Tab-separated table of C-alpha atoms in Angstrom:
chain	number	residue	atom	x	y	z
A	1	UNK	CA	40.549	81.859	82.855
A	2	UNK	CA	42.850	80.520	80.310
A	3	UNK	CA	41.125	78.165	77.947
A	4	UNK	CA	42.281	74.308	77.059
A	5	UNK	CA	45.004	74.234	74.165
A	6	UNK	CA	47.450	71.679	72.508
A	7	UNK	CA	50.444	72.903	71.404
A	8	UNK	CA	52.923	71.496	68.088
A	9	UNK	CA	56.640	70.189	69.294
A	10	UNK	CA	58.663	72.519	68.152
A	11	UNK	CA	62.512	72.376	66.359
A	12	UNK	CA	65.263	72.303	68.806
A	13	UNK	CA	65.933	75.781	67.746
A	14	UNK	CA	69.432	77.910	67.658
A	15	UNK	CA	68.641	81.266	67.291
A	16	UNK	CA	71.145	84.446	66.724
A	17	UNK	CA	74.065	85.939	64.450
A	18	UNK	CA	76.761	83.283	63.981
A	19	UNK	CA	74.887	80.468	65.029
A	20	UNK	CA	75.428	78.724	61.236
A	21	UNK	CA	78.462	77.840	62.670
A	22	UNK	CA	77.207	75.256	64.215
A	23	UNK	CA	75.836	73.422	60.991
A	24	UNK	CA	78.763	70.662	60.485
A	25	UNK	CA	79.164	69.855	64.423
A	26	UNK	CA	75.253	69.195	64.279
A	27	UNK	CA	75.160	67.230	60.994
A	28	UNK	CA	77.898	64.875	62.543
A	29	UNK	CA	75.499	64.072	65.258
A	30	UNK	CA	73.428	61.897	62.731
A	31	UNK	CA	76.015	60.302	60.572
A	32	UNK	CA	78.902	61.872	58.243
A	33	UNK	CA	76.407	61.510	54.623
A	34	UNK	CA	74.132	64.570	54.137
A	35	UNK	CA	71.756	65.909	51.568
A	36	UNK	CA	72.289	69.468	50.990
A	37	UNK	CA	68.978	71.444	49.407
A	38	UNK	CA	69.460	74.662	48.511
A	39	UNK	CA	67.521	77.358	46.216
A	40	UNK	CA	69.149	78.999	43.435
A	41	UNK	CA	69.114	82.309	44.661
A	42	UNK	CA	72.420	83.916	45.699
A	43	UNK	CA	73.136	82.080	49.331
A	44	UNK	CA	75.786	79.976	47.653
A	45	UNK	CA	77.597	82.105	45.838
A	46	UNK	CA	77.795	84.483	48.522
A	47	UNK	CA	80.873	84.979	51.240
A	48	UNK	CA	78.914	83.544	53.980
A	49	UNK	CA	77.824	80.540	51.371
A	50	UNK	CA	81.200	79.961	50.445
A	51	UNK	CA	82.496	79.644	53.778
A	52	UNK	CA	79.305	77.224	55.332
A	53	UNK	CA	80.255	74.680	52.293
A	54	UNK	CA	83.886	75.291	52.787
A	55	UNK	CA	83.286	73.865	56.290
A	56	UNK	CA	81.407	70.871	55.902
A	57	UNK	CA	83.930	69.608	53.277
A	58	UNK	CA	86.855	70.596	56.145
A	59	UNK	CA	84.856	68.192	58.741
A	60	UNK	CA	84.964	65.067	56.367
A	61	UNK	CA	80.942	65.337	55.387
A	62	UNK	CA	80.157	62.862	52.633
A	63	UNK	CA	77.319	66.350	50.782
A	64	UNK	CA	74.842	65.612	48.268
A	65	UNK	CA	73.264	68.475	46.902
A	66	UNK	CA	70.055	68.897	45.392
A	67	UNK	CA	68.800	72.481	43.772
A	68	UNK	CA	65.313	73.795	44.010
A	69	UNK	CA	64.354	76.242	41.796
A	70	UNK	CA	60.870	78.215	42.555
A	71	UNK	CA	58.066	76.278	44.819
A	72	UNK	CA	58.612	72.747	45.152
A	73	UNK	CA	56.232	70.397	42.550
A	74	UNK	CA	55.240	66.865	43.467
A	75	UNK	CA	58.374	65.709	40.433
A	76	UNK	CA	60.806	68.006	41.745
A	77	UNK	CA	60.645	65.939	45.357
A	78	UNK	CA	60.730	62.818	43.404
A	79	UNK	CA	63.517	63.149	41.025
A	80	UNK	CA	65.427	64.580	43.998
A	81	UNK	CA	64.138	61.300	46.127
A	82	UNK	CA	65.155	58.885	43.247
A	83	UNK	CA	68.345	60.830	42.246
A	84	UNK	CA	69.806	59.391	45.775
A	85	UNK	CA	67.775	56.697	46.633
A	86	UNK	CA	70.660	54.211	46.440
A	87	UNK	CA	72.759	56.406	48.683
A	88	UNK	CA	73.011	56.187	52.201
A	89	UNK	CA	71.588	59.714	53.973
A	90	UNK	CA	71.837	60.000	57.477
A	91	UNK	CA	70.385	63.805	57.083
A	92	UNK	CA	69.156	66.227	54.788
A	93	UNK	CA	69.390	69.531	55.137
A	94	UNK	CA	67.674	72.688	53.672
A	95	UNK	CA	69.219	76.033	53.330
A	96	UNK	CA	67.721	78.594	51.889
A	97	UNK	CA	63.983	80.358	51.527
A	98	UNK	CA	60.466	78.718	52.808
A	99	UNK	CA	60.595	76.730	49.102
A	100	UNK	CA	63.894	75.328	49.739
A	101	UNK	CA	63.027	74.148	53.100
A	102	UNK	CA	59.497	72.896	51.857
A	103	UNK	CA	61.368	70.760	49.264
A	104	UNK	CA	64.071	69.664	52.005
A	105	UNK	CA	61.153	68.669	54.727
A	106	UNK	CA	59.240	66.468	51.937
A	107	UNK	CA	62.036	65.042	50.725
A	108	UNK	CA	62.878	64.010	53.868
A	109	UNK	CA	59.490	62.460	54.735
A	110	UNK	CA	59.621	60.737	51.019
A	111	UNK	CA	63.269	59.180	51.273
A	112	UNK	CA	62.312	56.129	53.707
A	113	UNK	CA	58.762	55.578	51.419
A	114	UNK	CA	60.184	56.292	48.208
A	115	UNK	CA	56.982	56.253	45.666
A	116	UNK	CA	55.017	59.178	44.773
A	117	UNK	CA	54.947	62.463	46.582
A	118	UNK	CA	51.265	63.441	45.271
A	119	UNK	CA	49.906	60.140	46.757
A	120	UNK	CA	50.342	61.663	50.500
A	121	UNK	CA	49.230	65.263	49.448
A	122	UNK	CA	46.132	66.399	51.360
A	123	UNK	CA	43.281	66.451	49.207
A	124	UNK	CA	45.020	65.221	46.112
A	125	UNK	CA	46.257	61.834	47.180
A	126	UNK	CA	44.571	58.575	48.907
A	127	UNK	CA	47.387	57.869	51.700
A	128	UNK	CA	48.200	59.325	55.196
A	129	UNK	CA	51.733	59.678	55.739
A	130	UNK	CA	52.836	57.642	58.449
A	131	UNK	CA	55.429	59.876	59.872
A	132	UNK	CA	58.498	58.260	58.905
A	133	UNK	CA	61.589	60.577	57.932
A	134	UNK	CA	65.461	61.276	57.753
A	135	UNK	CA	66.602	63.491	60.020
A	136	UNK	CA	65.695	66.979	58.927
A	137	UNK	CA	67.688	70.178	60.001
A	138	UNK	CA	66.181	73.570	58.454
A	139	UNK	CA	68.551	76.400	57.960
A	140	UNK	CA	66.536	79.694	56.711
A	141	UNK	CA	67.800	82.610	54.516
A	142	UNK	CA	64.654	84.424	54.431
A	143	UNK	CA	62.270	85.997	56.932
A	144	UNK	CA	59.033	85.003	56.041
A	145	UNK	CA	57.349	81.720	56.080
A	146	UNK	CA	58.888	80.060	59.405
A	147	UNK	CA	58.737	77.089	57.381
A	148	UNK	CA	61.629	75.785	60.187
A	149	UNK	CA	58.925	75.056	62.583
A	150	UNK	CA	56.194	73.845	60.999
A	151	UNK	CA	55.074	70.096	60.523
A	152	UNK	CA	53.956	70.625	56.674
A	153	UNK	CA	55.661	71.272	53.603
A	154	UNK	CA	53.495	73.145	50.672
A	155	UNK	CA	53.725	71.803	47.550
A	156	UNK	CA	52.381	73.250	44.146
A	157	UNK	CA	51.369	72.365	40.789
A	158	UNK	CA	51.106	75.403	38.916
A	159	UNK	CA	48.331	75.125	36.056
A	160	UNK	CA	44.156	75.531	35.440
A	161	UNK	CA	43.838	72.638	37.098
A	162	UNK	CA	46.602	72.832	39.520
A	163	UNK	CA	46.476	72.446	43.325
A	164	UNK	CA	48.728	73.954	46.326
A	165	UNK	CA	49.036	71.274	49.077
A	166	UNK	CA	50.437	69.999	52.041
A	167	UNK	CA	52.352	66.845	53.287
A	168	UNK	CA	51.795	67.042	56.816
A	169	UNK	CA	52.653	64.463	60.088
A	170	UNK	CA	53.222	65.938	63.130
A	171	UNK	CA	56.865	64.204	62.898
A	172	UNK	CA	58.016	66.265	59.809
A	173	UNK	CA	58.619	69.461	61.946
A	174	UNK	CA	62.512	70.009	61.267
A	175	UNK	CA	64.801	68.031	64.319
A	176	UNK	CA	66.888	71.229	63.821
A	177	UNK	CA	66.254	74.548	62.810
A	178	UNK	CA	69.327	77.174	62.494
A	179	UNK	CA	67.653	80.530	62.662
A	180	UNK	CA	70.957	83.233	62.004
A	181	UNK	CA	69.842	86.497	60.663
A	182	UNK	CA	73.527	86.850	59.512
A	183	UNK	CA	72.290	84.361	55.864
A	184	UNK	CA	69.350	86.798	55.522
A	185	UNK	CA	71.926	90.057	54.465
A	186	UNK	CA	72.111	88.798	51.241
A	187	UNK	CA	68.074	88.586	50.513
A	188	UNK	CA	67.202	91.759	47.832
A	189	UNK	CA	64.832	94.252	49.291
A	190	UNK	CA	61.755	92.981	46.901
A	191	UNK	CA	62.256	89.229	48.497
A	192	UNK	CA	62.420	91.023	51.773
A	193	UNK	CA	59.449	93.138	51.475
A	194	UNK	CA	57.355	89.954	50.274
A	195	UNK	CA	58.927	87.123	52.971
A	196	UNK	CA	58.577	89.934	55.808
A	197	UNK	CA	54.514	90.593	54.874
A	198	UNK	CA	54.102	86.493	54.275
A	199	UNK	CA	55.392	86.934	58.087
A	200	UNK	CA	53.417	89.866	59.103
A	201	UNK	CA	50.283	88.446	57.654
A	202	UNK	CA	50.865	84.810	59.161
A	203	UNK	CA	51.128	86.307	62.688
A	204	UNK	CA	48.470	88.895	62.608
A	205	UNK	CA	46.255	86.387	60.823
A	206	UNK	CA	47.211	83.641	63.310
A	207	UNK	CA	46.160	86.053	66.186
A	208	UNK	CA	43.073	86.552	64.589
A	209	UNK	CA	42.364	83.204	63.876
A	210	UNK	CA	39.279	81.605	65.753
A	211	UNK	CA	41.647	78.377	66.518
A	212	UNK	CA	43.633	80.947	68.604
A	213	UNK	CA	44.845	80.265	71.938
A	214	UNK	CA	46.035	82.724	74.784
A	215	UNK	CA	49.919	80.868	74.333
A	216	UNK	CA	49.936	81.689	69.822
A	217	UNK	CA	48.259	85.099	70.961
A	218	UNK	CA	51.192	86.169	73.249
A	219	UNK	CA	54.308	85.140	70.656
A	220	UNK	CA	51.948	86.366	67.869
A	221	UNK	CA	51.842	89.849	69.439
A	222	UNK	CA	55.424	89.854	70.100
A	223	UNK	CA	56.503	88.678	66.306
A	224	UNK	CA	53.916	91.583	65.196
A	225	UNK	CA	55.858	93.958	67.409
A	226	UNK	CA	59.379	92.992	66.152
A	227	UNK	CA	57.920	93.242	62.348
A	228	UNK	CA	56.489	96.979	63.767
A	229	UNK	CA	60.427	97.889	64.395
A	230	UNK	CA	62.289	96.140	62.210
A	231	UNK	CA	60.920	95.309	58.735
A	232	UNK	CA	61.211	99.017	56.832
A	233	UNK	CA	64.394	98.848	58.389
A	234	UNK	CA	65.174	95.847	56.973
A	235	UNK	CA	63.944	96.799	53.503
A	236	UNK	CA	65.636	100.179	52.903
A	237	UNK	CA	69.374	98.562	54.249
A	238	UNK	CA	69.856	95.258	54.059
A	239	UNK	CA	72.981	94.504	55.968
A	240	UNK	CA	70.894	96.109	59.016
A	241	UNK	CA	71.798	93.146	61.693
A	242	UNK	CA	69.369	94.677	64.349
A	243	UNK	CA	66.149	95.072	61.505
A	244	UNK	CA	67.557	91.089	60.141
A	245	UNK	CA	67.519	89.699	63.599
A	246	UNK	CA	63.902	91.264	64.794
A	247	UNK	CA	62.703	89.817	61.205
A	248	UNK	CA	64.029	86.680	61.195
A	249	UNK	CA	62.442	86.286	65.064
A	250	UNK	CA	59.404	87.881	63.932
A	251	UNK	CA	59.485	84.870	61.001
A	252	UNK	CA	60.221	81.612	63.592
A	253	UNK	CA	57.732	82.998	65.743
A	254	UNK	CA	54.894	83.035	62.689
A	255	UNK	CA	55.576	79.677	61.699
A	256	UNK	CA	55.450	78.506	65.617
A	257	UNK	CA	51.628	80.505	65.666
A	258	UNK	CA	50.371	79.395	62.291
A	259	UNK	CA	51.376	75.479	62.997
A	260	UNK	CA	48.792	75.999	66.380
A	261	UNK	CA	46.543	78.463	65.812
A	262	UNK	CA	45.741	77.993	61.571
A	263	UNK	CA	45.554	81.330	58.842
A	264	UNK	CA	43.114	83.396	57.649
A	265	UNK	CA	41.746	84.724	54.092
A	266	UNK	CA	44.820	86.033	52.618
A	267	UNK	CA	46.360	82.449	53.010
A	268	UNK	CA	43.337	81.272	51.648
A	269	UNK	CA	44.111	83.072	48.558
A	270	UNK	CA	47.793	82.245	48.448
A	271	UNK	CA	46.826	78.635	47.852
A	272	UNK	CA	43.998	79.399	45.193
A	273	UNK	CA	45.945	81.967	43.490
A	274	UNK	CA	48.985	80.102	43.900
A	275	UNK	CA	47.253	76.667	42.218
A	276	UNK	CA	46.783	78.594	38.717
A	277	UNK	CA	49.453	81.024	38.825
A	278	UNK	CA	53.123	81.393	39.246
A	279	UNK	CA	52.921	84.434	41.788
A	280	UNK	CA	55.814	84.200	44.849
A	281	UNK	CA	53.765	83.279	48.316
A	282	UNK	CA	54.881	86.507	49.634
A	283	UNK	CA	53.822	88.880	46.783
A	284	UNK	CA	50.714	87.500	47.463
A	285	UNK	CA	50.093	87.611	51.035
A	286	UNK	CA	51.878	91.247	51.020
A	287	UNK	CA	49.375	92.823	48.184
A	288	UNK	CA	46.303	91.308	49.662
A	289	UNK	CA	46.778	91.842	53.513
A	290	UNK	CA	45.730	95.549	54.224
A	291	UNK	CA	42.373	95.478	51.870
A	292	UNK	CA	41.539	91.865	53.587
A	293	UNK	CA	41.847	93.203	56.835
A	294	UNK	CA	39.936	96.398	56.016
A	295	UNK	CA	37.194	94.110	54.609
A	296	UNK	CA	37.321	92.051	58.213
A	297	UNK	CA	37.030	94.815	60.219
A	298	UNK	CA	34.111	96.209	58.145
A	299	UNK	CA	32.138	92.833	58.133
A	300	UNK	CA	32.922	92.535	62.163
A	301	UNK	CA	31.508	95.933	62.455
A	302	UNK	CA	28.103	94.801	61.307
A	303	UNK	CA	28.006	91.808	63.482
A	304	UNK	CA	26.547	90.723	66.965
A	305	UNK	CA	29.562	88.985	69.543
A	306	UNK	CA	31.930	90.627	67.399
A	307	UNK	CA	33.983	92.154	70.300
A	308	UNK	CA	36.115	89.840	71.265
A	309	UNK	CA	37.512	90.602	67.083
A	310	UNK	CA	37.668	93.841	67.414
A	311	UNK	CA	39.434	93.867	70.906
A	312	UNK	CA	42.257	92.055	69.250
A	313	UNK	CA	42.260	94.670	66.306
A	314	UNK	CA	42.609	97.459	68.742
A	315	UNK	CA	45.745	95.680	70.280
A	316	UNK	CA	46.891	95.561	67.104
A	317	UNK	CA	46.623	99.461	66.562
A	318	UNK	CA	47.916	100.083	69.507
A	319	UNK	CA	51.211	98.335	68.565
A	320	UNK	CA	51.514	100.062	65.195
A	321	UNK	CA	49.999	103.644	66.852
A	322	UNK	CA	52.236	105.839	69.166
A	323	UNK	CA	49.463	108.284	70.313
A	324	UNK	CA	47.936	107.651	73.616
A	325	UNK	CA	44.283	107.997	74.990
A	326	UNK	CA	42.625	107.571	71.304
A	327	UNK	CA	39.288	105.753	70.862
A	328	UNK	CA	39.260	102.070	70.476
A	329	UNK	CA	37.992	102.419	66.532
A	330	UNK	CA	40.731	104.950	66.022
A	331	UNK	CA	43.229	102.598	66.869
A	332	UNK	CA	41.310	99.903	64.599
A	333	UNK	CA	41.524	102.368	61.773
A	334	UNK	CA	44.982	103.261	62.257
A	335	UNK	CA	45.867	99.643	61.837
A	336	UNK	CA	44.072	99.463	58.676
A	337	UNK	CA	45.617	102.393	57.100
A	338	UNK	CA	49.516	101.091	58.770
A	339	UNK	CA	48.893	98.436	56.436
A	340	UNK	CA	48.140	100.303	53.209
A	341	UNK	CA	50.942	102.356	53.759
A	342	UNK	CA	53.297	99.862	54.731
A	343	UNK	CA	52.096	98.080	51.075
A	344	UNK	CA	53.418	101.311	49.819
A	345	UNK	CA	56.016	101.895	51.262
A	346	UNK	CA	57.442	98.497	50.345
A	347	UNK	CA	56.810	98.804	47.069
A	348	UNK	CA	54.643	95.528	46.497
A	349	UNK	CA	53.415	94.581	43.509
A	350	UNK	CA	49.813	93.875	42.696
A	351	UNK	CA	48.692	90.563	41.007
A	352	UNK	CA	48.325	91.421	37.275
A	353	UNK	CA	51.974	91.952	36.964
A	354	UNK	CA	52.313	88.453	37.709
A	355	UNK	CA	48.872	87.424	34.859
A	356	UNK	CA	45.997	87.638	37.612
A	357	UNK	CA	43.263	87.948	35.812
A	358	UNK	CA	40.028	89.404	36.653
A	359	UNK	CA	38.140	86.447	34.444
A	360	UNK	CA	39.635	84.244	36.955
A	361	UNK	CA	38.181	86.091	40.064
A	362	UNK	CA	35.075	83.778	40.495
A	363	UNK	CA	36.834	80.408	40.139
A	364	UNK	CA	39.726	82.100	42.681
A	365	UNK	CA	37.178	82.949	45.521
A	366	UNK	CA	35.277	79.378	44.810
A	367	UNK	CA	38.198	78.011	45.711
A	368	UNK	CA	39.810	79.926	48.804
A	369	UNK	CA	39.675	78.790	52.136
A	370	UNK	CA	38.435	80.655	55.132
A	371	UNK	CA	37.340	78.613	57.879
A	372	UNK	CA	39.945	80.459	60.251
A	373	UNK	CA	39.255	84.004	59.566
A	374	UNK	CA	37.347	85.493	62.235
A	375	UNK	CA	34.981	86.482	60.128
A	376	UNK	CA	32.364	84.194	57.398
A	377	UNK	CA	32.945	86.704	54.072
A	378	UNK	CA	30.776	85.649	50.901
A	379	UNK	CA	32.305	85.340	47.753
A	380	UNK	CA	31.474	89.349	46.688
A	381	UNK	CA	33.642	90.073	49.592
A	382	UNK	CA	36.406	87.651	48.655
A	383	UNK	CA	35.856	88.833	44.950
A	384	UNK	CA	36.342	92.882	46.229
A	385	UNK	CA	39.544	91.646	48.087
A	386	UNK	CA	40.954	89.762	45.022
A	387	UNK	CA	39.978	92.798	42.890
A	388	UNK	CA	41.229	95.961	44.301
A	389	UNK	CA	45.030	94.199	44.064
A	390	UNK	CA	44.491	93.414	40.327
């Protein structure tokens, strides 16, 4: 029997190679004035860039643009709110990685309000969004957070005292998202590596995930079997348009299951590493996912009515695992080690190189949130996590 679920609205999605193309006959649909937020990695400079700006200046597009540089702060979103506030926007649009589209989605949401971002934040501000936005169309150039179907945009103030939020309505998922693996041939293979495991570790974590339901489990699995064939592929040649259109699939469908089902440890620690230090998202979800799901699997062992756990950790092998008629905890195990070899292979970094300290690790775990994973770890577990990627 399938049990109750509710379900996010999702993006009216356009999904394949070429599909950009589409960007100015869209944006006319809402008005002929658009704010354009972009990143300041190498999307605009590059052929495809040049010819996607080329075109919306051809169709008589009134463009504002706005650049994001790194993850969106609470003054970022406001100087780019005020900067225009006296303009008329009948859309805003983000191209560019999960920041980029974080920073588009909030300023959306903040352009009818105006004020301050940081009074709306969850857990940092007194006020609930009520929902109100600009038309929002999401245009990704990574494969990682799925950030165009989601209905909350992270912000971050990076400090000792900082904080990694969300502003979150169910009305801020994108109107539009524009999901063409063709913008992602330009992403380096260290961005790729690190958005493709922020993927890989949102869907398996998602599946995982005690708010999971038998619809985020089925387009989890099949996300988790497109990052299986595509993502090394992706990483060692980046104009691959087979690996960039598995990975870019394998990235909508992770933001689709994380918006329903929630995230697990390693997410946790994204958001408590990612309050103190300047680490990318990725880097940290990517070094932290095979030890926190070898720690899981450990903890689950030792548990009563931990079956239904390990079941799903066994699908999981099997995905990963070619060899047939193998025990249920060697396919467990093989998932484990797929995952520290993957980490290998791809060449991710681990947290010091980025001035994780190990003097930090106590006020880290204190602060990460796990009420998702499927399993309660203490803090020494969190703290051997944290430690064996510093």
């Amino acid at each position: 029997m399938v049990s109750p679920f509710n379900f996010s609205r999702l993006p009216l999605i356009y999904f394949g190679p070429g599909k950009i193309d589409m960007l100015a006959a869209i944006i006319h649909r809402y008005g002929t004035s658009a704010l354009l937020v972009t990143g300041k990695g190498s999307f605009r400079s590059s052929t495809k860039g040049k010819e996607v700006f080329s075109s919306l200046e051809e169709r008589g597009l009134k463009i504002f643009h706005t650049i994001v540089s790194g993850e969106p702060s609470p003054a970022v979103v406001d100087v780019a709110v005020s900067e225009v506030s006296g303009e008329k926007i009948d859309v805003v649009i983000a191209i560019g990685g999960g920041s980029a589209i974080d920073a588009g989605k909030a300023i959306s949401a903040m352009l009818p309000l105006g004020g301050n971002l940081k009074d709306y934040l969850e857990g940092v501000g007194t006020k609930d969004h009520p929902g109100l936005k600009v038309p929002f169309i999401a245009v990704p150039t990574t494969a990682g957070t799925g950030s165009e179907a989601t209905k909350n945009a992270v912000i971050s103030e990076v400090g000792s005292n900082g904080f990694k939020k969300s502003l979150r309505h169910e009305n801020l998922v994108p109107d539009v998202a524009i999901v063409d693996p063709l913008l992602t041939v330009t992403c380096p293979p260290e961005i790729t590596a690190a958005s493709g495991m922020d993927c890989f570790t949102q869907l398996t974590e998602a599946y995982l995930s005690v708010k999971g339901n038998a619809y985020t489990d089925a387009l989890a699995l099949e996300g988790i079997k497109a990052v299986k064939s595509s993502l090394v592929n992706a990483f060692r040649k980046t104009d691959d348009i087979e690996a960039r259109t598995g990975m870019a699939f394998a990235a909508l469908t992770s933001g689709i299951c994380l918006a329903n089902a929630g995230l697990g440890a390693v997410h946790g620690f994204a958001s408590s590493i990612g309050a103190i230090y300047n680490v990318p998202h990725g880097v940290v979800c990517g070094t932290l996912m095979a030890k926190a799901n070898e720690v899981n699997v450990r903890v689950l062992r030792r548990e009563k009515n931990s079956g239904r756990d390990l079941a799903k950790y066994h699908a999981l092998g099997r995905i990963v695992i070619e060899e047939e008629g193998k025990t249920k905890d060697y396919y467990i195990d093989g998932f484990i080690d797929y995952l520290f070899r993957l980490s290998e292979e791809l060449m991710l970094p681990k947290l010091q190189e980025f001035g994780v300290s190990k003097s930090e690790i106590g006020k880290i775990c204190l602060n990460t949130e796990i009420k998702n994973n499927p399993v309660k770890l203490t803090e020494e577990e969190l703290a051997e996590i944290l430690e064996s990627r510093i």
